[in-house]
PDB file of C-alpha atoms and ligand atoms in Angstrom:
ATOM      1  CA  MET A1448     -26.026 -14.578  -2.176  1.00 55.00           C
ATOM      2  CA  ALA A1449     -23.276 -13.766  -4.558  1.00 53.00           C
ATOM      3  CA  SER A1450     -20.334 -16.084  -4.648  1.00 52.00           C
ATOM      4  CA  ARG A1451     -17.434 -14.884  -2.563  1.00 57.00           C
ATOM      5  CA  ASN A1452     -14.048 -14.557  -4.098  1.00 56.00           C
ATOM      6  CA  ASN A1453     -11.026 -15.558  -2.104  1.00 62.00           C
ATOM      7  CA  GLY A1454     -10.431 -12.454  -0.087  1.00 65.00           C
ATOM      8  CA  SER A1455      -9.448 -10.283  -2.989  1.00 82.00           C
ATOM      9  CA  THR A1456     -10.777  -7.035  -1.677  1.00 83.00           C
ATOM     10  CA  PRO A1457     -10.128  -3.640  -3.276  1.00 80.00           C
ATOM     11  CA  PHE A1458      -7.762  -3.007  -0.367  1.00 78.00           C
ATOM     12  CA  GLU A1459      -5.707  -6.037  -1.205  1.00 83.00           C
ATOM     13  CA  ARG A1460      -5.619  -5.246  -4.874  1.00 86.00           C
ATOM     14  CA  LEU A1461      -4.306  -1.780  -4.096  1.00 83.00           C
ATOM     15  CA  LYS A1462      -1.808  -3.169  -1.644  1.00 85.00           C
ATOM     16  CA  ASN A1463      -0.564  -5.668  -4.177  1.00 87.00           C
ATOM     17  CA  ARG A1464       0.020  -2.835  -6.558  1.00 88.00           C
ATOM     18  CA  TYR A1465       2.071  -0.986  -3.977  1.00 86.00           C
ATOM     19  CA  ASP A1466       3.961  -4.063  -2.918  1.00 85.00           C
ATOM     20  CA  ARG A1467       5.432  -4.255  -6.384  1.00 87.00           C
ATOM     21  CA  ASP A1468       6.788  -0.754  -6.010  1.00 92.00           C
ATOM     22  CA  MET A1469       9.452  -1.198  -3.392  1.00 95.00           C
ATOM     23  CA  VAL A1470      12.272   0.791  -4.940  1.00 96.00           C
ATOM     24  CA  CYS A1471      13.064   3.957  -3.053  1.00 97.00           C
ATOM     25  CA  PRO A1472      12.972   6.995  -5.350  1.00 96.00           C
ATOM     26  CA  GLU A1473      15.489   8.701  -3.098  1.00 96.00           C
ATOM     27  CA  CYS A1474      18.359   6.233  -2.912  1.00 98.00           C
ATOM     28  CA  GLY A1475      17.278   3.466  -5.252  1.00 97.00           C
ATOM     29  CA  TYR A1476      17.234   0.836  -2.527  1.00 97.00           C
ATOM     30  CA  ASP A1477      15.051  -2.123  -3.401  1.00 96.00           C
ATOM     31  CA  ASP A1478      13.268  -3.068  -0.208  1.00 95.00           C
ATOM     32  CA  ASP A1479      12.459  -6.561  -1.338  1.00 91.00           C
ATOM     33  CA  GLU A1480      11.409  -7.777   2.081  1.00 92.00           C
ATOM     34  CA  GLY A1481       9.556  -4.670   3.075  1.00 92.00           C
ATOM     35  CA  GLU A1482       5.961  -3.810   2.635  1.00 90.00           C
ATOM     36  CA  TRP A1483       3.670  -0.875   2.537  1.00 92.00           C
ATOM     37  CA  LEU A1484       1.734  -0.371   5.705  1.00 92.00           C
ATOM     38  CA  SER A1485      -1.872   0.511   5.285  1.00 90.00           C
ATOM     39  CA  GLU A1486      -4.094   2.297   7.652  1.00 92.00           C
ATOM     40  CA  THR A1487      -7.701   3.192   7.214  1.00 91.00           C
ATOM     41  CA  ASP A1488     -10.317   5.055   9.124  1.00 92.00           C
ATOM     42  CA  GLY A1489     -13.072   3.745   6.902  1.00 89.00           C
ATOM     43  CA  ARG A1490     -13.162   6.734   4.596  1.00 92.00           C
ATOM     44  CA  ARG A1491      -9.569   7.091   3.695  1.00 93.00           C
ATOM     45  CA  ILE A1492      -6.781   4.610   3.298  1.00 90.00           C
ATOM     46  CA  VAL A1493      -3.194   5.642   3.782  1.00 94.00           C
ATOM     47  CA  TYR A1494      -0.250   3.645   2.518  1.00 93.00           C
ATOM     48  CA  GLN A1495       3.169   4.263   3.942  1.00 95.00           C
ATOM     49  CA  HIS A1496       6.583   2.890   3.216  1.00 96.00           C
ATOM     50  CA  ILE A1497       9.744   3.817   5.031  1.00 96.00           C
ATOM     51  CA  CYS A1498      12.994   3.129   3.255  1.00 97.00           C
ATOM     52  CA  PRO A1499      15.243   1.101   5.565  1.00 96.00           C
ATOM     53  CA  SER A1500      18.288   2.465   3.827  1.00 97.00           C
ATOM     54  CA  CYS A1501      17.810   6.225   3.860  1.00 98.00           C
ATOM     55  CA  GLY A1502      14.668   6.644   5.945  1.00 98.00           C
ATOM     56  CA  LYS A1503      12.685   8.287   3.187  1.00 97.00           C
ATOM     57  CA  VAL A1504       8.991   8.103   3.937  1.00 97.00           C
ATOM     58  CA  ARG A1505       6.687   7.585   1.019  1.00 96.00           C
ATOM     59  CA  GLN A1506       3.046   8.028   1.684  1.00 95.00           C
ATOM     60  CA  SER A1507      -0.042   8.127  -0.402  1.00 93.00           C
ATOM     61  CA  SER A1508      -3.655   8.129   0.489  1.00 93.00           C
ATOM     62  CA  TYR A1509      -6.868   7.255  -1.199  1.00 90.00           C
ATOM     63  CA  THR A1510     -10.291   8.432  -0.430  1.00 92.00           C
ATOM     64  CA  LEU A1511     -12.649   5.533  -0.660  1.00 83.00           C
ATOM     65  CA  GLY A1512     -15.477   6.162  -3.009  1.00 79.00           C
ATOM     66  CA  ARG A1513     -18.534   4.054  -3.258  1.00 69.00           C
TER      67      ARG A1513
HETATM   68 ZN1  LIG B 397      15.968   5.200   0.330  1.00 68.41          ZN
END
């Protein structure tokens, strides 16, 4: 068996990347305490962030390759 790393899945790496991008492009609000929500159906992963200041919804999705 290969050695397991500490839960650093591709999902988490992607999420970490998004979690650094918390500034709303619409109003410039820095949602420091917010986070991107992720949802997946196994083939696609969708990240969504709603700005608490202006309500702007940012969404991006990835198709999971293999
Ligand atoms: Zn905003």
